[in-house]
GROMACS .gro file of C-alpha atoms in nm:
model
  361
    1UNK     CA    1  -6.346  -8.593  -9.175
    2UNK     CA    2  -6.353  -8.497  -8.807
    3UNK     CA    3  -6.046  -8.712  -8.754
    4UNK     CA    4  -5.858  -8.531  -9.034
    5UNK     CA    5  -5.956  -8.187  -8.898
    6UNK     CA    6  -5.847  -8.285  -8.548
    7UNK     CA    7  -5.513  -8.410  -8.678
    8UNK     CA    8  -5.454  -8.087  -8.873
    9UNK     CA    9  -5.542  -7.879  -8.567
   10UNK     CA   10  -5.300  -8.078  -8.358
   11UNK     CA   11  -5.022  -8.034  -8.616
   12UNK     CA   12  -5.087  -7.660  -8.635
   13UNK     CA   13  -5.076  -7.632  -8.258
   14UNK     CA   14  -4.752  -7.828  -8.252
   15UNK     CA   15  -4.599  -7.614  -8.525
   16UNK     CA   16  -4.706  -7.297  -8.346
   17UNK     CA   17  -4.554  -7.418  -8.025
   18UNK     CA   18  -4.229  -7.515  -8.203
   19UNK     CA   19  -4.214  -7.173  -8.367
   20UNK     CA   20  -4.268  -6.997  -8.036
   21UNK     CA   21  -3.996  -7.210  -7.875
   22UNK     CA   22  -3.755  -7.126  -8.159
   23UNK     CA   23  -3.829  -6.754  -8.126
   24UNK     CA   24  -3.776  -6.764  -7.749
   25UNK     CA   25  -3.446  -6.947  -7.801
   26UNK     CA   26  -3.336  -6.689  -8.062
   27UNK     CA   27  -3.427  -6.400  -7.836
   28UNK     CA   28  -3.240  -6.561  -7.548
   29UNK     CA   29  -2.915  -6.561  -7.748
   30UNK     CA   30  -2.714  -6.249  -7.658
   31UNK     CA   31  -2.679  -6.007  -7.950
   32UNK     CA   32  -2.330  -5.880  -8.037
   33UNK     CA   33  -2.238  -5.569  -7.843
   34UNK     CA   34  -2.114  -5.252  -8.012
   35UNK     CA   35  -1.768  -5.343  -7.894
   36UNK     CA   36  -1.790  -5.685  -8.061
   37UNK     CA   37  -1.908  -5.525  -8.386
   38UNK     CA   38  -1.622  -5.272  -8.377
   39UNK     CA   39  -1.368  -5.548  -8.313
   40UNK     CA   40  -1.502  -5.750  -8.605
   41UNK     CA   41  -1.488  -5.450  -8.840
   42UNK     CA   42  -1.132  -5.372  -8.730
   43UNK     CA   43  -1.025  -5.731  -8.790
   44UNK     CA   44  -1.184  -5.733  -9.137
   45UNK     CA   45  -1.017  -5.401  -9.224
   46UNK     CA   46  -0.673  -5.541  -9.137
   47UNK     CA   47  -0.751  -5.868  -9.316
   48UNK     CA   48  -0.836  -5.695  -9.645
   49UNK     CA   49  -0.520  -5.484  -9.621
   50UNK     CA   50  -0.291  -5.782  -9.558
   51UNK     CA   51  -0.454  -5.987  -9.836
   52UNK     CA   52  -0.432  -5.693 -10.077
   53UNK     CA   53  -0.059  -5.648 -10.022
   54UNK     CA   54   0.028  -6.015 -10.017
   55UNK     CA   55  -0.203  -6.155 -10.284
   56UNK     CA   56  -0.375  -5.891 -10.500
   57UNK     CA   57  -0.090  -5.852 -10.750
   58UNK     CA   58  -0.019  -6.225 -10.789
   59UNK     CA   59  -0.386  -6.326 -10.808
   60UNK     CA   60  -0.461  -6.052 -11.063
   61UNK     CA   61  -0.169  -6.163 -11.281
   62UNK     CA   62  -0.278  -6.529 -11.272
   63UNK     CA   63  -0.638  -6.432 -11.347
   64UNK     CA   64  -0.541  -6.228 -11.652
   65UNK     CA   65  -0.323  -6.515 -11.780
   66UNK     CA   66  -0.617  -6.753 -11.736
   67UNK     CA   67  -0.854  -6.519 -11.919
   68UNK     CA   68  -0.617  -6.518 -12.218
   69UNK     CA   69  -0.723  -6.878 -12.288
   70UNK     CA   70  -1.095  -6.818 -12.256
   71UNK     CA   71  -1.361  -6.636 -12.457
   72UNK     CA   72  -1.279  -6.325 -12.250
   73UNK     CA   73  -0.926  -6.303 -12.394
   74UNK     CA   74  -0.991  -5.947 -12.510
   75UNK     CA   75  -1.007  -5.822 -12.148
   76UNK     CA   76  -0.641  -5.899 -12.061
   77UNK     CA   77  -0.528  -5.784 -12.406
   78UNK     CA   78  -0.693  -5.444 -12.361
   79UNK     CA   79  -0.558  -5.413 -12.007
   80UNK     CA   80  -0.206  -5.497 -12.128
   81UNK     CA   81  -0.238  -5.226 -12.391
   82UNK     CA   82  -0.347  -4.985 -12.118
   83UNK     CA   83  -0.046  -5.070 -11.900
   84UNK     CA   84   0.189  -5.010 -12.192
   85UNK     CA   85   0.022  -4.674 -12.260
   86UNK     CA   86   0.023  -4.587 -11.889
   87UNK     CA   87   0.370  -4.725 -11.813
   88UNK     CA   88   0.532  -4.402 -11.692
   89UNK     CA   89   0.246  -4.277 -11.475
   90UNK     CA   90   0.382  -4.424 -11.148
   91UNK     CA   91   0.708  -4.235 -11.211
   92UNK     CA   92   0.513  -3.909 -11.259
   93UNK     CA   93   0.319  -3.880 -10.937
   94UNK     CA   94   0.070  -4.159 -10.997
   95UNK     CA   95  -0.306  -4.105 -10.967
   96UNK     CA   96  -0.414  -4.010 -10.617
   97UNK     CA   97  -0.780  -4.065 -10.534
   98UNK     CA   98  -0.876  -3.858 -10.227
   99UNK     CA   99  -1.192  -4.065 -10.180
  100UNK     CA  100  -0.985  -4.383 -10.134
  101UNK     CA  101  -0.755  -4.215  -9.883
  102UNK     CA  102  -1.064  -4.109  -9.686
  103UNK     CA  103  -1.222  -4.455  -9.708
  104UNK     CA  104  -1.395  -4.529  -9.375
  105UNK     CA  105  -1.233  -4.874  -9.359
  106UNK     CA  106  -0.901  -4.707  -9.275
  107UNK     CA  107  -1.048  -4.576  -8.949
  108UNK     CA  108  -1.121  -4.934  -8.845
  109UNK     CA  109  -0.769  -5.026  -8.962
  110UNK     CA  110  -0.623  -4.748  -8.745
  111UNK     CA  111  -0.824  -4.845  -8.438
  112UNK     CA  112  -0.725  -5.213  -8.455
  113UNK     CA  113  -0.370  -5.140  -8.329
  114UNK     CA  114  -0.430  -4.839  -8.271
  115UNK     CA  115  -0.207  -4.611  -8.483
  116UNK     CA  116  -0.138  -4.252  -8.378
  117UNK     CA  117   0.048  -3.967  -8.550
  118UNK     CA  118   0.235  -3.714  -8.334
  119UNK     CA  119   0.356  -3.377  -8.463
  120UNK     CA  120   0.652  -3.206  -8.298
  121UNK     CA  121   0.719  -2.922  -8.546
  122UNK     CA  122   0.537  -2.743  -8.828
  123UNK     CA  123   0.609  -2.814  -9.194
  124UNK     CA  124   0.580  -2.510  -9.418
  125UNK     CA  125   0.391  -2.556  -9.748
  126UNK     CA  126   0.655  -2.339  -9.915
  127UNK     CA  127   0.908  -2.625  -9.902
  128UNK     CA  128   0.929  -2.985 -10.016
  129UNK     CA  129   1.033  -3.261  -9.778
  130UNK     CA  130   1.182  -3.608  -9.768
  131UNK     CA  131   1.052  -3.789  -9.460
  132UNK     CA  132   1.269  -4.074  -9.340
  133UNK     CA  133   1.044  -4.346  -9.200
  134UNK     CA  134   1.193  -4.578  -8.936
  135UNK     CA  135   1.190  -4.869  -8.865
  136UNK     CA  136   1.082  -5.084  -9.161
  137UNK     CA  137   0.920  -5.361  -8.960
  138UNK     CA  138   0.759  -5.641  -9.159
  139UNK     CA  139   0.483  -5.461  -9.353
  140UNK     CA  140   0.540  -5.088  -9.275
  141UNK     CA  141   0.204  -5.050  -9.102
  142UNK     CA  142   0.283  -4.716  -8.940
  143UNK     CA  143   0.415  -4.557  -9.260
  144UNK     CA  144   0.115  -4.679  -9.462
  145UNK     CA  145  -0.150  -4.572  -9.212
  146UNK     CA  146  -0.003  -4.227  -9.147
  147UNK     CA  147   0.123  -4.120  -9.490
  148UNK     CA  148  -0.126  -4.291  -9.722
  149UNK     CA  149  -0.459  -4.298  -9.541
  150UNK     CA  150  -0.623  -3.993  -9.391
  151UNK     CA  151  -0.725  -4.180  -9.077
  152UNK     CA  152  -0.462  -4.031  -8.844
  153UNK     CA  153  -0.512  -3.671  -8.959
  154UNK     CA  154  -0.188  -3.597  -9.146
  155UNK     CA  155  -0.350  -3.325  -9.359
  156UNK     CA  156  -0.502  -3.163  -9.050
  157UNK     CA  157  -0.177  -3.173  -8.853
  158UNK     CA  158   0.027  -3.047  -9.149
  159UNK     CA  159  -0.204  -2.821  -9.353
  160UNK     CA  160  -0.093  -2.762  -9.711
  161UNK     CA  161   0.133  -3.072  -9.716
  162UNK     CA  162   0.065  -3.362  -9.955
  163UNK     CA  163   0.214  -3.690  -9.834
  164UNK     CA  164   0.344  -3.970 -10.057
  165UNK     CA  165   0.499  -4.303  -9.970
  166UNK     CA  166   0.752  -4.489 -10.182
  167UNK     CA  167   0.765  -4.865 -10.230
  168UNK     CA  168   0.939  -5.119 -10.455
  169UNK     CA  169   0.920  -5.029 -10.824
  170UNK     CA  170   0.837  -5.392 -10.910
  171UNK     CA  171   0.498  -5.358 -10.739
  172UNK     CA  172   0.391  -5.119 -11.015
  173UNK     CA  173   0.441  -5.387 -11.279
  174UNK     CA  174   0.168  -5.607 -11.132
  175UNK     CA  175  -0.179  -5.566 -11.291
  176UNK     CA  176  -0.453  -5.401 -11.083
  177UNK     CA  177  -0.217  -5.384 -10.785
  178UNK     CA  178  -0.045  -5.087 -10.950
  179UNK     CA  179  -0.377  -4.902 -10.973
  180UNK     CA  180  -0.449  -4.977 -10.607
  181UNK     CA  181  -0.109  -4.842 -10.500
  182UNK     CA  182  -0.122  -4.527 -10.712
  183UNK     CA  183  -0.473  -4.438 -10.597
  184UNK     CA  184  -0.348  -4.408 -10.241
  185UNK     CA  185  -0.044  -4.195 -10.322
  186UNK     CA  186   0.227  -4.462 -10.338
  187UNK     CA  187   0.514  -4.414 -10.583
  188UNK     CA  188   0.819  -4.619 -10.686
  189UNK     CA  189   1.127  -4.568 -10.472
  190UNK     CA  190   1.332  -4.454 -10.773
  191UNK     CA  191   1.530  -4.138 -10.840
  192UNK     CA  192   1.301  -4.049 -11.128
  193UNK     CA  193   0.978  -4.081 -10.929
  194UNK     CA  194   1.109  -3.900 -10.621
  195UNK     CA  195   1.270  -3.632 -10.838
  196UNK     CA  196   0.942  -3.570 -11.019
  197UNK     CA  197   0.752  -3.517 -10.693
  198UNK     CA  198   1.020  -3.278 -10.566
  199UNK     CA  199   1.066  -3.075 -10.885
  200UNK     CA  200   0.754  -3.098 -11.107
  201UNK     CA  201   0.477  -3.097 -10.850
  202UNK     CA  202   0.517  -2.754 -10.691
  203UNK     CA  203   0.586  -2.721 -10.319
  204UNK     CA  204   0.420  -2.870 -10.014
  205UNK     CA  205   0.512  -3.228 -10.106
  206UNK     CA  206   0.638  -3.473  -9.844
  207UNK     CA  207   0.785  -3.796  -9.983
  208UNK     CA  208   0.818  -4.064  -9.716
  209UNK     CA  209   1.094  -4.321  -9.770
  210UNK     CA  210   1.137  -4.631  -9.554
  211UNK     CA  211   1.514  -4.601  -9.562
  212UNK     CA  212   1.610  -4.930  -9.397
  213UNK     CA  213   1.430  -5.127  -9.667
  214UNK     CA  214   1.433  -5.503  -9.702
  215UNK     CA  215   1.769  -5.543  -9.527
  216UNK     CA  216   1.624  -5.394  -9.210
  217UNK     CA  217   1.317  -5.617  -9.218
  218UNK     CA  218   1.538  -5.926  -9.181
  219UNK     CA  219   1.629  -5.821  -8.826
  220UNK     CA  220   1.283  -5.703  -8.725
  221UNK     CA  221   1.159  -5.848  -8.395
  222UNK     CA  222   1.007  -5.713  -8.072
  223UNK     CA  223   1.244  -5.510  -7.860
  224UNK     CA  224   1.493  -5.445  -8.142
  225UNK     CA  225   1.590  -5.082  -8.203
  226UNK     CA  226   1.851  -5.131  -8.475
  227UNK     CA  227   1.834  -4.939  -8.804
  228UNK     CA  228   2.014  -4.985  -9.137
  229UNK     CA  229   2.113  -4.625  -9.208
  230UNK     CA  230   2.488  -4.565  -9.185
  231UNK     CA  231   2.554  -4.629  -9.556
  232UNK     CA  232   2.211  -4.523  -9.684
  233UNK     CA  233   2.288  -4.178  -9.823
  234UNK     CA  234   2.103  -4.168 -10.155
  235UNK     CA  235   1.803  -3.992  -9.997
  236UNK     CA  236   2.034  -3.718  -9.866
  237UNK     CA  237   2.182  -3.664 -10.211
  238UNK     CA  238   1.829  -3.640 -10.356
  239UNK     CA  239   1.734  -3.387 -10.087
  240UNK     CA  240   2.037  -3.171 -10.172
  241UNK     CA  241   1.975  -3.186 -10.546
  242UNK     CA  242   1.617  -3.061 -10.501
  243UNK     CA  243   1.654  -2.849 -10.190
  244UNK     CA  244   1.409  -3.069  -9.998
  245UNK     CA  245   1.424  -3.051  -9.620
  246UNK     CA  246   1.498  -3.378  -9.437
  247UNK     CA  247   1.247  -3.487  -9.173
  248UNK     CA  248   1.308  -3.784  -8.941
  249UNK     CA  249   1.015  -3.994  -8.819
  250UNK     CA  250   1.002  -4.299  -8.593
  251UNK     CA  251   0.715  -4.545  -8.548
  252UNK     CA  252   0.733  -4.677  -8.192
  253UNK     CA  253   0.579  -5.024  -8.174
  254UNK     CA  254   0.630  -5.114  -8.542
  255UNK     CA  255   0.857  -5.408  -8.459
  256UNK     CA  256   0.605  -5.555  -8.212
  257UNK     CA  257   0.340  -5.650  -8.470
  258UNK     CA  258   0.486  -5.985  -8.577
  259UNK     CA  259   0.719  -6.254  -8.453
  260UNK     CA  260   1.001  -6.346  -8.689
  261UNK     CA  261   1.240  -6.636  -8.709
  262UNK     CA  262   1.572  -6.449  -8.730
  263UNK     CA  263   1.857  -6.650  -8.880
  264UNK     CA  264   2.208  -6.576  -8.761
  265UNK     CA  265   2.452  -6.394  -8.987
  266UNK     CA  266   2.660  -6.648  -9.177
  267UNK     CA  267   2.396  -6.920  -9.171
  268UNK     CA  268   2.282  -7.075  -9.500
  269UNK     CA  269   1.925  -6.953  -9.451
  270UNK     CA  270   2.048  -6.596  -9.398
  271UNK     CA  271   2.255  -6.630  -9.714
  272UNK     CA  272   1.948  -6.739  -9.911
  273UNK     CA  273   1.752  -6.441  -9.777
  274UNK     CA  274   2.028  -6.200  -9.878
  275UNK     CA  275   2.055  -6.340 -10.229
  276UNK     CA  276   1.679  -6.331 -10.276
  277UNK     CA  277   1.675  -5.972 -10.153
  278UNK     CA  278   1.939  -5.866 -10.407
  279UNK     CA  279   1.758  -6.038 -10.695
  280UNK     CA  280   1.396  -5.946 -10.614
  281UNK     CA  281   1.431  -5.631 -10.406
  282UNK     CA  282   1.251  -5.768 -10.099
  283UNK     CA  283   1.342  -6.017  -9.831
  284UNK     CA  284   1.156  -6.347  -9.772
  285UNK     CA  285   1.099  -6.311  -9.398
  286UNK     CA  286   0.980  -6.611  -9.198
  287UNK     CA  287   0.725  -6.448  -8.967
  288UNK     CA  288   0.391  -6.508  -8.804
  289UNK     CA  289   0.124  -6.312  -8.621
  290UNK     CA  290  -0.216  -6.392  -8.480
  291UNK     CA  291  -0.479  -6.612  -8.642
  292UNK     CA  292  -0.811  -6.497  -8.783
  293UNK     CA  293  -1.028  -6.659  -8.515
  294UNK     CA  294  -0.813  -6.617  -8.204
  295UNK     CA  295  -0.524  -6.410  -8.077
  296UNK     CA  296  -0.381  -6.730  -7.928
  297UNK     CA  297  -0.353  -6.903  -8.265
  298UNK     CA  298  -0.080  -6.835  -8.520
  299UNK     CA  299  -0.154  -6.676  -8.854
  300UNK     CA  300  -0.056  -6.393  -9.086
  301UNK     CA  301  -0.245  -6.106  -8.921
  302UNK     CA  302  -0.048  -5.854  -8.712
  303UNK     CA  303  -0.091  -5.848  -8.338
  304UNK     CA  304  -0.290  -5.556  -8.199
  305UNK     CA  305  -0.008  -5.345  -8.060
  306UNK     CA  306  -0.011  -4.963  -8.042
  307UNK     CA  307   0.198  -4.778  -8.300
  308UNK     CA  308   0.290  -4.414  -8.247
  309UNK     CA  309   0.461  -4.236  -8.536
  310UNK     CA  310   0.643  -3.923  -8.423
  311UNK     CA  311   0.742  -3.675  -8.694
  312UNK     CA  312   1.047  -3.477  -8.590
  313UNK     CA  313   1.207  -3.141  -8.664
  314UNK     CA  314   1.295  -3.072  -9.029
  315UNK     CA  315   1.662  -3.032  -9.117
  316UNK     CA  316   1.699  -2.737  -9.360
  317UNK     CA  317   1.882  -2.841  -9.677
  318UNK     CA  318   2.022  -2.608  -9.946
  319UNK     CA  319   1.976  -2.682 -10.313
  320UNK     CA  320   2.301  -2.806 -10.468
  321UNK     CA  321   2.281  -2.955 -10.816
  322UNK     CA  322   2.596  -3.164 -10.783
  323UNK     CA  323   2.664  -3.213 -10.412
  324UNK     CA  324   3.007  -3.340 -10.311
  325UNK     CA  325   3.054  -3.653 -10.102
  326UNK     CA  326   3.164  -3.436  -9.809
  327UNK     CA  327   2.844  -3.232  -9.829
  328UNK     CA  328   2.629  -3.545  -9.847
  329UNK     CA  329   2.811  -3.689  -9.544
  330UNK     CA  330   2.760  -3.365  -9.351
  331UNK     CA  331   2.383  -3.356  -9.400
  332UNK     CA  332   2.357  -3.729  -9.344
  333UNK     CA  333   2.521  -3.675  -9.006
  334UNK     CA  334   2.281  -3.389  -8.929
  335UNK     CA  335   1.988  -3.614  -9.016
  336UNK     CA  336   2.117  -3.897  -8.794
  337UNK     CA  337   2.156  -3.654  -8.505
  338UNK     CA  338   1.799  -3.528  -8.551
  339UNK     CA  339   1.671  -3.888  -8.559
  340UNK     CA  340   1.862  -3.984  -8.243
  341UNK     CA  341   1.728  -3.674  -8.068
  342UNK     CA  342   1.373  -3.762  -8.173
  343UNK     CA  343   1.413  -4.118  -8.046
  344UNK     CA  344   1.565  -4.019  -7.711
  345UNK     CA  345   1.305  -3.751  -7.640
  346UNK     CA  346   1.009  -3.983  -7.706
  347UNK     CA  347   1.116  -4.341  -7.622
  348UNK     CA  348   0.988  -4.343  -7.263
  349UNK     CA  349   0.655  -4.197  -7.372
  350UNK     CA  350   0.577  -4.483  -7.609
  351UNK     CA  351   0.674  -4.810  -7.450
  352UNK     CA  352   1.054  -4.812  -7.427
  353UNK     CA  353   1.274  -4.772  -7.122
  354UNK     CA  354   1.518  -4.493  -7.052
  355UNK     CA  355   1.810  -4.732  -7.108
  356UNK     CA  356   1.701  -4.832  -7.462
  357UNK     CA  357   1.929  -4.695  -7.732
  358UNK     CA  358   1.890  -4.662  -8.106
  359UNK     CA  359   2.162  -4.857  -8.284
  360UNK     CA  360   2.250  -4.751  -8.639
  361UNK     CA  361   2.433  -4.989  -8.869
   0.00000   0.00000   0.00000
C-alpha cells in the first residue's frame, strides 16, 4: 500500500511539474499585438468580400439545384417562387438596408488598402446626379467602398444625397447574391433601373456608373491611365432625359491592386476575351494578387495599395426629353473636360507624376 501511495504521489508531482512547465511555455509565447489583430481583421474583411463577389452567386445556385433532389426540395421551390414574384424589384430601386451599409466589417475593409473619399464641391439635395466612376480596375474596389458602404463617410460629406452603384444586370438573376447586392444599394446598369432612380425616387439621388465597364478592365494594370469613354455616351443621354447633373470621379490607385496578364490586341486570347465579354457582359481577366498567408505569395486577394476617390465638380445638365445627337455630344465633351481637369489637379497628390496624362479611347 505504501508503495502504491508513493507511486501516486510521484505521478502527481510529475503531472504538476509538467503542467507548470506547459503554463510557463504558454505565457512565454508573445500574444498578438493590437496591430496584428487589426491586420487579421482587415484581411478577413477583404477575403469575405472577394469570396462573396466571386463565389456567392454560383455556390448559391448549385446549392439550390442540389436541394431540389433532396427532402428539402420545397426550399428552392419556394425561393424560386419568391424570385418570380420579386423579379422587378432590382429595376425599382432595390431594397437598401442601412444596417448592412454601416456594417463594422466595412471599416476593416476600408483600412486594409486604405480607401479615402475626397470631396471637391458640394452636391445639392435638390438635384439628382449621375456619377461617372473611373477607372474600372479589376473589381471596382474604390466605387464599392465609397458609394455602397458608409465607411468613407459619403453621407457625411454629401448630406442629403443617397448613393447607388450600378452593376451587371445578370448578377441580379443569381439566387441570394441578388439580395446581397440590393441590400447595399446596388442596381442593374439598365436604362429602366437608372431611370427609376432619377425619376421615381425624388431628388438627392446619386447613381454611380463605372462607365469603362468590362472593356476597360481588360487593359487594367499598374501605371495605366487609359479610359474607355470616347464612345460611351448613353449615360449622358440618360442625364439629359432626366435633368441629372453629371459628376466625374476618379479613384487614384485602383489599377494598382492586381497584376494582370494583358494580351495584345489581335492575339487569339484577346479575341476570346472580347467574344466572352459580348456574350456574358463581363471580361475573363487573367489576374493575380497576393496570397492569403503572405504578401509575397500569389493569390486572388488585392494588394494593400491606397485608393483615393476624388469626386469632382458637377456639370449642370438641362432636362431634355428627346436630346439630339449634337446636344449629347456637347455635354459629353463638357463631362470629359471636367474629368480631365479633376485628374490633372489631383494626380500629383495621389501617387502620379506631373507628366502622367489621362488617355481617353
